[in-house]
Amino acid sequence: MTANRSGGTERVDCAVAVIGNGPVGSALAILLAQHDHAVAVLERWPVPYSLPRAVHFDDEVARILQACGIGASLDEISEPVDVYEWRNAAGLPLARFGRDGLGPSGWPSSSMFHQPSLEARLGDRARDLSTLVLRRGVEAVGLTQSDEGVIIHARNHDGAALEVRCRYAVGCDGANSTIRQLLDVPTIDLGFFYDWLIVDIVLHEQRVFDPINLQMCDPARPTTVVSGGPGRRRWEFMRRPDETLDDLESTDAAWRLLAAWDVTPDNATLERHAVYTFNACHAARWQNGRVLLAGDAAHLMPPFAGQGMCSGIRDAANLAWKLDLALGGRSGDSVLDSYTEERLPHARAMIDFSIELGKIICVSDPAEAAARDELMNGSFTETATSIPPLPPIAGALLPADDPVAGHLFPQGMVAVDGARTRFDDVHGVGWRMVTVTADRLDLDTALAEWFNDESGTVVAISPDADVDGTYATWFAAHYCSWALQRPDFHVQGTASDVAGAEALLADLRHRLNAPPTRTRSPVRSPSQP
Ligand SMILES: Cc1cc2nc3c(=O)[nH]c(=O)nc-3n(C[C@H](O)[C@H](O)[C@H](O)COP(=O)(O)OP(=O)(O)OC[C@H]3O[C@@H](n4cnc5c(N)ncnc54)[C@H](O)[C@@H]3O)c2cc1C
């Protein structure tokens, strides 16, 4: 990265400019800098945002955070949860969702966490990376792009101009994304929006909440009562149709609503209260030439499934290795086209799922609620219902004839020198050709060199190393003995023998080197008002 000044404008040159240092921009910048790319992150606010929004992440996201180098501190800022129960106004159970124990990605299926603490851990990690520079108090205000690169025009908090010249730029600048607006990308609005008062509490004396996560489907006041991470609780109260925003936007309103839960100024500290409008929408395209969108800049969903930030962190994992390939000239630009192709339908599925949950939760009509309660309570069973697995990804980078391609590959514990360790902590993150057989690949020299250049490795897991049987079970269930895992932990493809595994690598090399198909439409810049 280089920086200099010309005619009063400071100029920074880097490989990738990331606009926005929320959890998504921060994770993306770290993943890129871990590949030694020069990354400049521009963040409008001079100091970190201190208030939580997200409180839940899943095992896949925990694995991505592990890949960002903060796996060791996740236990300190999060607590696993097993049950999320929905009840009606009378307290009768309507549904019980269970995500017990470890998920396939090797972390608790559901964790509740404190967002500012997560962002602080990501910030610490970012400071360790010499090619990552975070510029706080800098707002992106314009962009221009050519076939060679992008210029982000920005303004320092003191009004001074800053120009960031980069090969690619990623707008991780949240719901009101400036970058999305500069690209003139339309937003597809799915027409679902409700206002909710969000209240974060620290109780002076800890209490046992059973269930730890509760949804009260009370038409008089739909209310969410969940963990806010270790030592914290979150209440969310829906605005009723007969109320105004002002009725909820006050400390008094927060305490008044909390009183019903025996939470008062005498026994609790109010960390914050704010009204949010939960929206459901997404950008129609997530790429325009060399500029991409990720996180809330690309998609927004109501938080009922706890998947908004999770989807953004998935964007970062999907995009990071593709940008790494494109920056290294090791692939055509079509690899970047696959970003929207793979991620948009997945995020859309999460938006649709969140809306479906919201349609049940946000009912404020008593008759409609009574009909819902009768139906749901009638079919309620004590056994928790599993939350459906997230959909696979699909697209031109993945072989269409392999039913396992696009699904997540598991992370198990492996034995190394007598110690049990998560797979990624031993074998790192990248292309991994994994097998539970003792067979050896016999790649031709060119293919072996190519795989090596991609930092790909072959990992044979012996029965002794597969301490919890994760890999033996997975390969048996999928009738194969080789799996090619992508750097974002999805399965590229599977094979049942050595010849098939070699063919899988040859196919991957072919797909990654596909010719460029980049398209670009006009972009507004400060000089083109
Ligand atoms: C009440 C609530 C509960 C939620 N619960 C969950 C949950 O449990 N689980 C979950 O996964 N998700 C949840 N979400 C969603 C989650 O909070 C967001 O999806 C996530 O924080 C988005 O991260 P981001 O990095 O994309 O954007 P942000 O966190 O919004 O970060 C964007 C950053 O860009 C900066 N920026 C903006 N414009 C510019 C500019 N022009 N120049 C420079 N910088 C700029 C901003 O200052 C900001 O720091 C919840 C959301 C809400 C509101």
Coordinates of C-alpha atoms and ligand atoms in Angstrom, one line a residue:
M1 CA 0.0 0.0 0.0
T2 CA 1.3 3.5 -0.8
A3 CA 0.1 6.9 0.3
N4 CA 1.0 10.3 -1.0
R5 CA -0.4 13.8 -1.4
S6 CA -1.1 15.7 -4.6
G7 CA -2.7 19.1 -4.8
G8 CA -4.3 18.9 -1.4
T9 CA -5.8 15.5 -2.0
E10 CA -4.3 12.5 -0.1
R11 CA -3.9 9.5 -2.4
V12 CA -3.8 5.9 -1.2
D13 CA -3.0 3.0 -3.6
C14 CA -4.1 -0.5 -2.6
A15 CA -5.4 -3.8 -4.1
V16 CA -8.9 -3.6 -2.5
A17 CA -10.8 -0.8 -0.9
V18 CA -13.5 -1.9 1.6
I19 CA -16.0 0.7 2.4
G20 CA -17.5 0.2 5.8
N21 CA -15.9 -1.4 8.9
G22 CA -19.0 -3.2 10.3
P23 CA -18.6 -6.9 10.9
V24 CA -18.8 -7.7 7.2
G25 CA -16.3 -5.2 6.0
S26 CA -14.0 -6.1 8.9
A27 CA -14.2 -9.9 8.2
L28 CA -13.6 -9.4 4.4
A29 CA -10.6 -7.1 5.0
I30 CA -9.1 -9.6 7.3
L31 CA -9.6 -12.6 5.0
L32 CA -8.0 -10.6 2.1
A33 CA -5.1 -9.3 4.2
Q34 CA -4.4 -12.8 5.4
H35 CA -3.5 -13.4 1.7
D36 CA -1.1 -10.5 1.9
H37 CA -3.3 -8.2 -0.2
A38 CA -3.0 -4.5 0.5
V39 CA -6.5 -3.5 1.8
A40 CA -7.7 0.0 2.8
V41 CA -10.9 0.0 4.9
L42 CA -12.7 3.4 5.0
E43 CA -15.1 3.9 7.9
R44 CA -17.2 6.9 8.3
W45 CA -17.3 6.9 12.2
P46 CA -14.2 8.0 14.0
V47 CA -14.8 5.5 16.8
P48 CA -16.3 2.0 16.8
Y49 CA -20.1 1.7 17.1
S50 CA -20.7 0.6 20.6
L51 CA -24.2 -0.8 20.5
P52 CA -25.2 -4.3 19.5
R53 CA -27.7 -5.2 16.8
A54 CA -27.1 -8.8 15.9
V55 CA -27.1 -11.3 18.9
H56 CA -27.1 -14.6 17.1
F57 CA -24.7 -16.5 14.8
D58 CA -24.6 -20.1 13.6
D59 CA -21.9 -22.7 13.3
E60 CA -20.9 -21.9 9.7
V61 CA -20.4 -18.2 10.7
A62 CA -18.3 -19.3 13.7
R63 CA -16.1 -21.3 11.3
I64 CA -15.6 -18.3 9.1
L65 CA -14.7 -16.2 12.2
Q66 CA -12.3 -19.0 13.1
A67 CA -10.8 -18.5 9.6
C68 CA -10.5 -14.8 10.4
G69 CA -8.2 -15.8 13.3
I70 CA -10.5 -15.1 16.2
G71 CA -11.8 -18.6 16.9
A72 CA -9.9 -18.8 20.2
S73 CA -11.9 -15.8 21.6
L74 CA -15.4 -16.8 20.5
D75 CA -16.1 -18.6 23.8
E76 CA -15.5 -15.4 25.7
I77 CA -18.0 -13.3 23.7
S78 CA -20.7 -15.9 23.0
E79 CA -22.8 -18.6 24.7
P80 CA -24.4 -21.6 22.9
V81 CA -28.2 -21.9 23.0
D82 CA -30.2 -25.0 22.3
V83 CA -33.9 -24.0 22.4
Y84 CA -35.9 -21.1 21.0
E85 CA -39.5 -21.5 22.1
W86 CA -42.6 -19.6 20.9
R87 CA -45.6 -19.1 23.2
N88 CA -48.9 -17.5 22.9
A89 CA -50.3 -14.7 25.1
A90 CA -51.6 -17.3 27.6
G91 CA -48.1 -18.9 27.8
L92 CA -49.1 -22.0 25.8
P93 CA -46.3 -23.4 23.7
L94 CA -46.7 -22.9 19.9
A95 CA -43.3 -24.2 18.7
R96 CA -40.0 -25.2 20.0
F97 CA -37.0 -25.0 17.7
G98 CA -33.9 -26.9 18.8
R99 CA -30.3 -26.6 17.6
D100 CA -28.6 -28.8 20.1
G101 CA -24.8 -29.3 20.4
L102 CA -22.3 -28.8 17.7
G103 CA -23.4 -28.0 14.1
P104 CA -21.7 -29.6 11.1
S105 CA -19.2 -26.8 10.9
G106 CA -17.7 -27.8 14.2
W107 CA -19.1 -25.0 16.4
P108 CA -22.3 -24.7 18.4
S109 CA -25.3 -24.7 16.1
S110 CA -26.5 -21.5 17.6
S111 CA -24.6 -18.9 19.6
M112 CA -25.8 -15.7 21.2
F113 CA -23.2 -13.0 21.3
H114 CA -22.3 -9.4 22.0
Q115 CA -21.7 -7.6 18.7
P116 CA -19.4 -4.8 19.9
S117 CA -17.2 -7.4 21.6
L118 CA -17.1 -9.4 18.3
E119 CA -16.2 -6.3 16.4
A120 CA -13.5 -5.5 18.9
R121 CA -11.9 -9.0 18.4
L122 CA -12.0 -8.4 14.7
G123 CA -10.4 -5.0 15.2
D124 CA -7.6 -6.6 17.2
R125 CA -7.0 -9.1 14.5
A126 CA -7.0 -6.5 11.8
R127 CA -4.3 -4.5 13.7
D128 CA -2.1 -7.7 13.5
L129 CA -2.1 -7.7 9.7
S130 CA 0.5 -5.4 8.2
T131 CA -1.2 -5.0 4.8
L132 CA -4.5 -3.9 6.3
V133 CA -5.1 -0.2 7.0
L134 CA -8.3 1.1 8.6
R135 CA -9.0 4.8 8.1
R136 CA -11.6 6.0 10.5
G137 CA -13.5 9.2 10.1
V138 CA -13.4 8.8 6.3
E139 CA -16.6 8.8 4.3
A140 CA -16.8 7.5 0.7
V141 CA -18.7 10.0 -1.4
G142 CA -18.0 9.0 -5.0
L143 CA -16.4 6.5 -7.3
T144 CA -15.1 6.2 -10.8
Q145 CA -14.0 3.0 -12.5
S146 CA -12.2 1.8 -15.6
D147 CA -11.1 -1.5 -16.9
E148 CA -8.0 -1.2 -14.9
G149 CA -9.3 -0.2 -11.5
V150 CA -11.5 1.9 -9.2
I151 CA -11.0 5.3 -7.6
I152 CA -13.0 5.8 -4.4
H153 CA -13.4 9.5 -3.6
A154 CA -13.7 10.2 0.1
R155 CA -13.8 13.0 2.6
N156 CA -11.9 13.0 5.9
H157 CA -13.8 14.2 9.0
D158 CA -11.8 17.5 8.8
G159 CA -13.1 18.0 5.2
A160 CA -9.8 17.0 3.5
A161 CA -10.2 15.0 0.3
L162 CA -8.9 11.4 0.0
E163 CA -8.6 9.3 -3.1
V164 CA -8.2 5.6 -2.8
R165 CA -7.0 3.9 -6.0
C166 CA -7.6 0.2 -6.0
R167 CA -8.2 -2.7 -8.4
Y168 CA -11.4 -3.7 -6.7
A169 CA -13.8 -2.0 -4.2
V170 CA -16.4 -3.6 -2.0
G171 CA -19.3 -1.6 -0.5
C172 CA -19.8 -3.1 3.0
D173 CA -21.4 0.2 4.0
G174 CA -24.6 -1.0 5.5
A175 CA -28.3 -0.6 4.8
N176 CA -28.1 2.9 3.3
S177 CA -25.1 2.0 1.2
T178 CA -23.5 5.0 -0.6
I179 CA -21.7 2.6 -2.9
R180 CA -25.0 0.9 -3.9
Q181 CA -26.5 4.3 -4.7
L182 CA -23.4 5.4 -6.7
L183 CA -23.7 2.2 -8.7
D184 CA -27.4 3.0 -9.3
V185 CA -28.3 -0.5 -8.4
P186 CA -32.1 -0.9 -7.8
T187 CA -33.3 -2.4 -4.6
I188 CA -35.9 -5.1 -4.7
D189 CA -38.3 -4.4 -1.8
L190 CA -40.3 -7.4 -0.6
G191 CA -42.8 -5.2 1.2
F192 CA -42.4 -6.6 4.8
F193 CA -41.7 -4.0 7.4
Y194 CA -42.5 -3.6 11.1
D195 CA -41.1 -1.2 13.8
W196 CA -39.6 -2.8 16.9
L197 CA -38.2 -1.3 20.1
I198 CA -34.9 -3.0 20.9
V199 CA -33.7 -2.9 24.5
D200 CA -30.4 -4.3 25.8
I201 CA -30.1 -5.0 29.5
V202 CA -27.5 -6.1 32.0
L203 CA -29.2 -7.5 35.1
H204 CA -27.5 -6.7 38.4
E205 CA -28.0 -10.3 39.5
Q206 CA -28.0 -13.0 36.9
R207 CA -31.3 -15.0 36.5
V208 CA -32.0 -18.3 34.9
F209 CA -34.2 -17.8 31.8
D210 CA -35.9 -21.0 30.7
P211 CA -36.1 -21.2 27.8
I212 CA -33.1 -19.0 27.2
N213 CA -34.6 -17.7 24.0
L214 CA -38.4 -17.0 24.0
Q215 CA -40.8 -15.5 21.5
M216 CA -44.0 -14.3 22.9
C217 CA -46.6 -14.3 20.1
D218 CA -48.9 -12.0 22.0
P219 CA -51.1 -10.0 19.6
A220 CA -51.3 -7.2 22.2
R221 CA -47.4 -6.9 22.1
P222 CA -45.3 -9.4 20.1
T223 CA -42.1 -9.6 22.2
T224 CA -38.8 -11.3 21.8
V225 CA -36.8 -12.2 25.0
V226 CA -33.3 -13.6 24.2
S227 CA -29.8 -13.8 25.4
G228 CA -27.6 -10.8 24.3
G229 CA -24.4 -12.8 24.9
P230 CA -22.7 -13.7 28.2
G231 CA -24.2 -11.6 31.0
R232 CA -26.6 -9.7 28.8
R233 CA -30.3 -9.9 27.8
R234 CA -32.2 -8.5 24.8
W235 CA -35.9 -7.6 24.8
E236 CA -37.6 -6.6 21.5
F237 CA -41.1 -5.1 21.6
M238 CA -43.2 -4.7 18.4
R239 CA -44.9 -1.3 17.8
R240 CA -48.6 -1.8 17.9
P241 CA -50.7 -0.3 15.0
D242 CA -52.3 2.2 17.5
E243 CA -48.9 3.5 18.6
T244 CA -46.6 6.1 17.1
L245 CA -42.8 5.9 17.0
D246 CA -42.6 8.6 19.6
D247 CA -44.6 6.4 22.0
L248 CA -41.7 3.9 22.0
E249 CA -38.6 6.1 21.5
S250 CA -38.0 6.9 25.1
T251 CA -36.2 5.5 28.2
D252 CA -39.6 5.6 30.0
A253 CA -41.2 3.5 27.4
A254 CA -38.4 0.9 27.6
W255 CA -38.7 0.7 31.4
R256 CA -42.5 0.6 31.2
L257 CA -42.4 -2.4 28.9
L258 CA -39.7 -4.1 30.8
A259 CA -41.6 -3.9 34.1
A260 CA -43.9 -6.7 33.0
W261 CA -40.7 -8.9 33.0
D262 CA -39.7 -7.7 36.5
V263 CA -36.9 -5.7 35.0
T264 CA -36.6 -2.3 36.7
P265 CA -33.9 0.4 37.3
D266 CA -33.4 -1.2 40.7
N267 CA -32.3 -4.6 39.3
A268 CA -31.0 -3.8 35.8
T269 CA -28.9 -1.4 33.8
L270 CA -30.4 -0.2 30.5
E271 CA -27.5 -0.4 28.0
R272 CA -29.5 1.0 25.1
H273 CA -32.9 1.3 23.5
A274 CA -33.7 2.2 19.9
V275 CA -36.5 1.6 17.5
Y276 CA -35.6 -0.2 14.2
T277 CA -37.7 -0.8 11.2
F278 CA -37.2 -4.4 10.1
N279 CA -37.1 -4.5 6.3
A280 CA -36.9 -7.2 3.7
C281 CA -35.1 -6.2 0.5
H282 CA -32.0 -6.8 -1.5
A283 CA -29.9 -5.2 -4.2
A284 CA -30.9 -6.4 -7.7
R285 CA -27.2 -6.9 -8.6
W286 CA -24.2 -7.2 -6.3
Q287 CA -21.5 -6.3 -8.8
N288 CA -20.9 -3.6 -11.3
G289 CA -17.5 -4.1 -13.0
R290 CA -14.8 -3.9 -10.3
V291 CA -17.2 -2.8 -7.5
L292 CA -19.1 -5.3 -5.4
L293 CA -21.6 -5.1 -2.6
A294 CA -21.7 -7.3 0.6
G295 CA -23.6 -7.5 3.9
D296 CA -26.5 -5.1 4.6
A297 CA -25.5 -3.1 1.5
A298 CA -26.6 -6.1 -0.5
H299 CA -29.5 -7.5 1.6
L300 CA -31.7 -6.7 4.5
M301 CA -33.9 -9.1 6.4
P302 CA -36.0 -9.0 9.6
P303 CA -34.0 -10.5 12.5
F304 CA -36.4 -13.4 13.4
A305 CA -34.0 -16.1 12.1
G306 CA -30.9 -14.3 13.3
Q307 CA -29.4 -14.4 9.8
G308 CA -28.7 -10.8 8.6
M309 CA -25.1 -10.5 9.8
C310 CA -24.6 -14.3 9.2
S311 CA -25.5 -13.8 5.5
G312 CA -23.0 -10.9 5.3
I313 CA -20.2 -12.9 6.8
R314 CA -21.0 -15.6 4.3
D315 CA -20.7 -13.0 1.6
A316 CA -17.2 -12.1 2.9
A317 CA -16.1 -15.7 2.9
N318 CA -17.4 -16.3 -0.6
L319 CA -15.9 -13.1 -2.0
A320 CA -12.5 -13.2 -0.3
W321 CA -11.0 -16.2 -2.1
K322 CA -12.5 -15.0 -5.5
L323 CA -10.9 -11.6 -5.1
D324 CA -7.7 -13.3 -4.1
L325 CA -7.7 -15.3 -7.4
A326 CA -8.6 -12.3 -9.5
L327 CA -5.9 -10.1 -7.9
G328 CA -3.4 -12.8 -8.5
G329 CA -4.4 -13.1 -12.1
R330 CA -5.0 -16.8 -11.5
S331 CA -8.5 -16.8 -12.9
G332 CA -10.8 -15.0 -15.3
D333 CA -13.1 -12.3 -14.0
S334 CA -16.0 -14.8 -14.3
V335 CA -15.0 -16.1 -10.9
L336 CA -16.3 -12.8 -9.6
D337 CA -19.5 -13.2 -11.5
S338 CA -20.1 -16.3 -9.5
Y339 CA -20.3 -14.2 -6.3
T340 CA -23.7 -12.8 -7.0
E341 CA -24.8 -16.1 -8.7
E342 CA -24.0 -18.1 -5.6
R343 CA -24.8 -15.7 -2.8
L344 CA -27.9 -13.8 -3.9
P345 CA -30.2 -16.8 -4.0
H346 CA -28.9 -18.0 -0.7
A347 CA -29.4 -14.6 1.0
R348 CA -32.9 -14.4 -0.7
A349 CA -33.8 -17.7 0.8
M350 CA -32.8 -16.3 4.2
I351 CA -34.9 -13.2 3.6
D352 CA -37.9 -15.3 2.6
F353 CA -37.5 -17.6 5.7
S354 CA -37.2 -14.6 8.0
I355 CA -40.4 -13.1 6.5
E356 CA -42.2 -16.4 7.0
L357 CA -41.3 -16.4 10.7
G358 CA -42.3 -12.7 10.9
K359 CA -45.7 -13.4 9.4
I360 CA -46.4 -15.7 12.4
I361 CA -44.7 -13.5 15.0
C362 CA -46.0 -10.1 14.0
V363 CA -49.7 -10.8 14.2
S364 CA -51.5 -8.1 16.1
D365 CA -55.1 -9.0 15.2
P366 CA -56.6 -11.1 18.1
A367 CA -58.8 -13.3 15.9
E368 CA -56.0 -14.1 13.6
A369 CA -53.7 -14.8 16.5
A370 CA -56.4 -17.1 18.1
A371 CA -56.6 -19.1 14.8
R372 CA -52.8 -19.3 14.6
D373 CA -52.5 -20.4 18.2
E374 CA -55.1 -23.2 17.8
L375 CA -53.3 -24.5 14.8
M376 CA -49.8 -24.4 16.2
N377 CA -50.6 -25.4 19.8
G378 CA -52.7 -28.3 18.4
S379 CA -49.7 -29.7 16.5
F380 CA -47.1 -28.8 19.2
T381 CA -44.9 -31.6 20.5
E382 CA -42.4 -31.4 23.4
T383 CA -39.6 -32.6 21.1
A384 CA -37.9 -29.6 19.6
T385 CA -38.3 -29.2 15.8
S386 CA -34.9 -29.0 14.0
I387 CA -34.3 -25.7 12.2
P388 CA -34.2 -26.7 8.5
P389 CA -30.6 -26.8 7.1
L390 CA -29.6 -23.8 5.1
P391 CA -29.9 -24.2 1.3
P392 CA -26.8 -25.2 -0.8
I393 CA -25.2 -22.7 -3.2
A394 CA -25.3 -23.3 -6.9
G395 CA -23.9 -21.8 -10.1
A396 CA -21.5 -22.2 -13.0
L397 CA -18.5 -22.7 -10.8
L398 CA -20.0 -25.9 -9.3
P399 CA -20.5 -29.2 -11.2
A400 CA -24.3 -29.5 -11.7
D401 CA -24.2 -33.3 -11.8
D402 CA -22.8 -33.7 -8.3
P403 CA -25.6 -33.6 -5.7
V404 CA -23.2 -32.8 -2.9
A405 CA -21.6 -29.9 -4.6
G406 CA -22.6 -26.6 -3.0
H407 CA -23.4 -28.1 0.4
L408 CA -21.2 -27.3 3.4
F409 CA -18.4 -29.7 4.1
P410 CA -18.2 -30.5 7.8
Q411 CA -15.4 -29.6 10.3
G412 CA -14.6 -32.3 12.8
M413 CA -12.1 -32.7 15.6
V414 CA -8.9 -34.3 14.5
A415 CA -6.2 -35.9 16.7
V416 CA -2.8 -34.4 16.4
D417 CA 0.0 -35.6 18.7
G418 CA -2.6 -36.9 21.1
A419 CA -4.5 -33.6 21.3
R420 CA -8.0 -33.0 19.8
T421 CA -8.1 -30.0 17.6
R422 CA -10.6 -28.5 15.1
F423 CA -9.6 -29.5 11.5
D424 CA -9.0 -25.9 10.2
D425 CA -6.7 -25.2 13.1
V426 CA -4.5 -28.0 11.9
H427 CA -4.9 -27.9 8.1
G428 CA -5.6 -24.2 7.6
V429 CA -8.1 -22.7 5.2
G430 CA -8.0 -23.1 1.4
W431 CA -8.7 -25.7 -1.2
R432 CA -8.6 -29.0 0.7
M433 CA -8.9 -32.4 -1.1
V434 CA -10.0 -34.6 1.8
T435 CA -10.2 -38.3 1.9
V436 CA -10.7 -41.0 4.5
T437 CA -8.9 -43.6 2.3
A438 CA -5.1 -44.4 2.3
D439 CA -5.0 -44.0 -1.5
R440 CA -2.6 -41.4 -3.0
L441 CA -3.4 -39.0 -5.8
D442 CA -1.1 -39.2 -8.7
L443 CA -1.6 -35.8 -10.4
D444 CA 0.2 -34.9 -13.6
T445 CA 3.0 -32.3 -12.9
A446 CA 1.0 -29.3 -14.3
L447 CA -2.1 -30.1 -12.3
A448 CA -0.1 -30.7 -9.1
E449 CA 1.8 -27.4 -9.6
W450 CA -1.5 -25.5 -10.3
F451 CA -3.1 -27.0 -7.1
N452 CA 0.0 -26.1 -5.2
D453 CA -0.1 -22.5 -6.5
E454 CA -3.7 -22.3 -5.3
S455 CA -2.4 -23.3 -1.8
G456 CA -4.4 -26.5 -2.2
T457 CA -3.5 -29.5 -0.1
V458 CA -4.5 -33.1 0.0
V459 CA -5.5 -34.3 3.5
A460 CA -6.0 -38.0 4.3
I461 CA -7.8 -38.5 7.6
S462 CA -7.0 -41.8 9.2
P463 CA -9.6 -43.5 11.5
D464 CA -7.4 -42.7 14.5
A465 CA -7.3 -39.0 13.5
D466 CA -11.0 -38.8 12.9
V467 CA -11.7 -38.8 16.7
D468 CA -15.4 -38.1 16.7
G469 CA -16.0 -39.9 13.4
T470 CA -17.2 -36.8 11.6
Y471 CA -15.4 -37.7 8.4
A472 CA -16.1 -41.4 8.3
T473 CA -19.8 -40.7 8.9
W474 CA -20.0 -37.9 6.3
F475 CA -18.3 -39.8 3.5
A476 CA -20.4 -42.9 4.2
A477 CA -23.6 -40.8 4.1
H478 CA -22.6 -39.3 0.8
Y479 CA -21.3 -42.6 -0.9
C480 CA -17.9 -41.1 -1.7
S481 CA -14.4 -41.2 -0.5
W482 CA -12.9 -37.9 -1.7
A483 CA -14.3 -34.4 -1.3
L484 CA -12.9 -31.1 -2.6
Q485 CA -13.6 -28.4 -0.1
R486 CA -13.5 -24.8 -1.2
P487 CA -11.9 -22.0 0.9
D488 CA -15.5 -20.9 1.9
F489 CA -16.0 -24.5 3.3
H490 CA -18.5 -25.6 0.6
V491 CA -18.0 -28.8 -1.3
Q492 CA -16.7 -28.2 -4.8
G493 CA -17.3 -31.8 -5.7
T494 CA -16.9 -35.4 -4.6
A495 CA -15.4 -38.6 -6.0
S496 CA -15.4 -42.2 -5.2
D497 CA -11.9 -43.1 -6.4
V498 CA -8.5 -41.6 -7.2
A499 CA -9.3 -41.1 -10.9
G500 CA -12.5 -39.2 -9.9
A501 CA -10.6 -37.0 -7.5
E502 CA -8.0 -36.1 -10.2
A503 CA -10.8 -35.3 -12.6
L504 CA -12.4 -33.1 -10.0
L505 CA -9.2 -31.0 -9.7
A506 CA -8.9 -30.8 -13.5
D507 CA -12.5 -29.7 -13.7
L508 CA -11.9 -27.0 -11.1
R509 CA -8.9 -25.6 -12.9
H510 CA -10.9 -25.4 -16.1
R511 CA -13.8 -23.6 -14.3
L512 CA -11.6 -21.1 -12.6
N513 CA -9.8 -20.2 -15.7
A514 CA -13.0 -19.6 -17.7
P515 CA -12.8 -16.5 -20.0
P516 CA -13.9 -13.2 -18.6
T517 CA -17.5 -12.1 -18.9
R518 CA -17.5 -8.9 -17.0
T519 CA -20.2 -6.3 -17.8
R520 CA -20.3 -2.8 -16.5
S521 CA -22.9 -0.1 -16.6
P522 CA -22.4 3.7 -16.1
V523 CA -21.4 4.8 -12.6
R524 CA -22.1 8.2 -11.1
S525 CA -19.0 10.0 -9.8
P526 CA -18.6 13.4 -8.0
S527 CA -17.8 15.0 -11.4
Q528 CA -21.0 13.5 -13.0
P529 CA -23.7 14.8 -10.7
Ligands
LIG1 C1 -32.4 -5.3 16.1 C2 -31.5 -6.1 15.1 C3 -31.2 -7.4 15.5 C4 -30.4 -8.2 14.6 N1 -30.1 -9.5 15.0 C5 -29.3 -10.2 14.2 C6 -28.9 -11.5 14.6 O1 -29.3 -12.0 15.7 N2 -28.1 -12.2 13.8 C7 -27.7 -11.7 12.6 O2 -27.0 -12.4 11.9 N3 -28.0 -10.5 12.2 C8 -28.8 -9.7 13.0 N4 -29.1 -8.4 12.6 C9 -28.6 -7.9 11.4 C10 -27.1 -7.4 11.6 O3 -27.0 -6.5 12.7 C11 -26.6 -6.7 10.3 O4 -26.9 -7.6 9.2 C12 -25.1 -6.5 10.4 O5 -24.7 -5.7 11.5 C13 -24.7 -5.8 9.1 O6 -23.3 -5.7 9.1 P1 -22.6 -4.9 7.9 O7 -21.1 -4.9 8.2 O8 -23.1 -5.3 6.6 O9 -23.2 -3.4 8.0 P2 -23.0 -2.3 9.3 O10 -22.8 -3.1 10.5 O11 -24.2 -1.5 9.1 O12 -21.7 -1.6 8.9 C14 -21.6 -0.7 7.8 C15 -20.5 0.3 8.1 O13 -20.3 1.1 7.0 C16 -20.1 2.5 7.5 N5 -20.4 3.4 6.4 C17 -21.6 3.6 5.9 N6 -21.6 4.5 4.8 C18 -20.3 4.8 4.7 C19 -19.5 5.6 3.8 N7 -20.1 6.3 2.8 N8 -18.2 5.7 3.9 C20 -17.5 5.0 4.9 N9 -18.2 4.2 5.8 C21 -19.5 4.1 5.7 C22 -21.0 2.6 8.7 O14 -20.6 3.6 9.5 C23 -20.9 1.2 9.3 O15 -19.8 1.2 10.3 C24 -29.9 -7.6 13.4 C25 -30.2 -6.3 13.1 C26 -31.0 -5.6 13.9 C27 -31.3 -4.1 13.6

